[in-house]
């Protein structure tokens, strides 16, 4: 059975919007898992449907006095295993479908790595690069005010995602706390350490990507060639950590451009350049290449760490990497997945590969609840143990059932959430 979530997209011959494509991909993956698990129709529909979806209008006063209104969203896909958990994305193209897809992925991810959370995601359809810092602060605070009834440390805990960072989390924490009348650090994760953020959170997703890459490689990483798409919070540090581990990072890209050096890029220098100039464009110590060329390079490992839908039916036949580690959420469409796995490429799926972020977010939330703070080593050790545990379970199921890693990861994640529903029963 195929589960349908009602679409607000009109049926026309226009191309399907990216957000709707992301949701269709997420539903396709869920459907496969539901088939493997033999879920009944009622449970399937329940798990395919977000528990709560809120769309809000966010008025923004611009520096020139004009008022703009942008759309904001918060979707709680599932809360059967614990509070909803998920990032907040600031991107002009975000929409309710994309946020729903990302919230669903969070549900399976949290279940897969064994943390007591459901899945959520939030977003504001705004280009943070086009706003001043003060405008960005006003957008953030107003958005938080609009979604205030949904969030809270026991209800729904936001974190950084595309276009947001530690500063955004600090504003969210402050806005929530002012409304509560006291400081509530546990309402967000990925906040600055001064406000109760965890040591090791900033690089956690990328550290998880490194753990997943080295586990999947299963051999000495020395000289293994890597290309990374996306040079933001996840991609830049993934490139750094893989380079530190001995891999040869030969190409990286961001929205402004892509650079390559077959001999290996100096990732530390690139990060410094990126920080200073706001992008990779214009970096002189490497060759420029196109975004498409980066994805099709002859490398051992490709790490898509930008946005959804990077690998499609169109470019997948030309992708030469034998190992793909999904730093981003949903970078591979189901059609591309079939082409790539059919040609023998191993794909470490997003809900496993980039789970390091939510794992350390959970550790941050636990530290906040205990009003304590752990050392970087303590956090890193737990991150490694939880990633290794999840990877081991996925690999074992994949081997036993002849599943791809993606199918195995979804079967475990969806299975745990379905089990929680069964045991809790239906009220009333
Ligand atoms: P970010 O905003 O910090 O970085 C995004 C990067 O992608 C930027 O460098 C941007 O320039 C680049 N980019 C955008 N379009 C591109 C294109 N067409 N080609 C190449 N690069 C492009 O975001 P982030 O937090 O690093 O998130 C990246 C991905 O990782 C997203 O899919 C996000 O959902 C996922 N993720 C993030 C975290 C986290 O902790 N931040 C955790 C898990 C998953």
CSV table of C-alpha atoms and ligand atoms in Angstrom, one decimal, residues 89-91 102 106 109 121 160-164 201-202 204-205 229-236 253-257 274 291 304-308 327-331 354-358, ligand 1:
chain,number,residue,atom,x,y,z
A,89,UNK,CA,16.1,26.1,8.7
A,90,UNK,CA,16.3,29.6,7.3
A,91,UNK,CA,16.2,29.3,3.5
A,102,UNK,CA,12.8,16.7,7.4
A,106,UNK,CA,14.2,13.2,12.4
A,109,UNK,CA,16.9,9.1,13.0
A,121,UNK,CA,11.7,20.5,12.0
A,160,UNK,CA,20.6,24.7,14.2
A,161,UNK,CA,20.1,23.6,10.6
A,162,UNK,CA,20.8,25.3,7.2
A,163,UNK,CA,21.1,29.1,7.6
A,164,UNK,CA,21.0,29.1,11.4
A,201,UNK,CA,28.3,20.0,19.7
A,202,UNK,CA,29.5,22.4,17.0
A,204,UNK,CA,29.3,16.7,16.3
A,205,UNK,CA,27.5,16.1,13.0
A,229,UNK,CA,29.5,19.2,-1.5
A,230,UNK,CA,28.5,22.0,0.9
A,231,UNK,CA,31.0,23.9,3.0
A,232,UNK,CA,28.8,25.0,5.9
A,233,UNK,CA,28.6,23.8,9.4
A,234,UNK,CA,28.5,20.1,8.4
A,235,UNK,CA,30.6,20.0,5.2
A,236,UNK,CA,33.5,22.2,6.2
A,253,UNK,CA,31.9,23.2,-3.0
A,254,UNK,CA,29.4,25.7,-1.6
A,255,UNK,CA,26.7,27.8,-3.1
A,256,UNK,CA,29.2,30.3,-4.5
A,257,UNK,CA,31.5,27.8,-6.3
A,274,UNK,CA,35.6,30.9,3.6
A,291,UNK,CA,29.0,22.2,-9.0
A,304,UNK,CA,26.9,15.5,-0.1
A,305,UNK,CA,26.5,18.0,2.8
A,306,UNK,CA,24.3,20.8,1.3
A,307,UNK,CA,20.6,20.3,0.5
A,308,UNK,CA,18.1,17.7,-0.6
A,327,UNK,CA,26.0,14.5,5.5
A,328,UNK,CA,22.9,16.3,4.3
A,329,UNK,CA,19.3,15.2,4.8
A,330,UNK,CA,17.8,13.7,1.7
A,331,UNK,CA,20.5,14.4,-0.8
A,354,UNK,CA,24.5,12.7,10.0
A,355,UNK,CA,23.0,11.5,13.3
A,356,UNK,CA,26.1,12.8,15.3
A,357,UNK,CA,24.4,16.2,15.5
A,358,UNK,CA,21.2,15.0,17.2
B,1,LIG,P1,24.8,25.4,6.5
B,1,LIG,O1,23.8,26.5,6.1
B,1,LIG,O2,25.8,25.7,7.6
B,1,LIG,O3,25.6,25.0,5.2
B,1,LIG,C1,25.0,24.7,3.9
B,1,LIG,C2,26.1,24.7,2.9
B,1,LIG,O4,25.6,24.2,1.7
B,1,LIG,C3,26.7,26.1,2.6
B,1,LIG,O5,28.1,26.1,2.5
B,1,LIG,C4,26.0,26.5,1.3
B,1,LIG,O6,26.8,27.4,0.6
B,1,LIG,C5,26.1,25.1,0.6
B,1,LIG,N1,25.2,24.9,-0.6
B,1,LIG,C6,24.0,25.3,-0.8
B,1,LIG,N2,23.6,25.0,-2.0
B,1,LIG,C7,24.7,24.4,-2.6
B,1,LIG,C8,24.9,23.8,-3.9
B,1,LIG,N3,24.0,23.8,-4.8
B,1,LIG,N4,26.1,23.2,-4.1
B,1,LIG,C9,27.1,23.2,-3.2
B,1,LIG,N5,26.9,23.8,-2.0
B,1,LIG,C10,25.7,24.3,-1.7
B,1,LIG,O7,24.0,24.1,6.8
B,1,LIG,P2,24.4,22.8,7.6
B,1,LIG,O8,24.0,22.9,9.0
B,1,LIG,O9,25.9,22.5,7.3
B,1,LIG,O10,23.5,21.7,6.9
B,1,LIG,C11,23.8,21.0,5.7
B,1,LIG,C12,23.0,19.8,5.6
B,1,LIG,O11,23.2,18.9,6.7
B,1,LIG,C13,21.5,20.0,5.6
B,1,LIG,O12,20.9,19.0,4.7
B,1,LIG,C14,21.1,19.8,7.0
B,1,LIG,O13,19.7,19.4,7.2
B,1,LIG,C15,22.0,18.6,7.3
B,1,LIG,N6,22.3,18.4,8.8
B,1,LIG,C16,22.7,19.4,9.5
B,1,LIG,C17,23.0,19.2,10.9
B,1,LIG,C18,23.6,20.3,11.8
B,1,LIG,O14,24.0,19.9,12.9
B,1,LIG,N7,23.8,21.5,11.3
B,1,LIG,C19,22.7,18.0,11.4
B,1,LIG,C20,22.2,16.9,10.6
B,1,LIG,C21,22.0,17.2,9.3
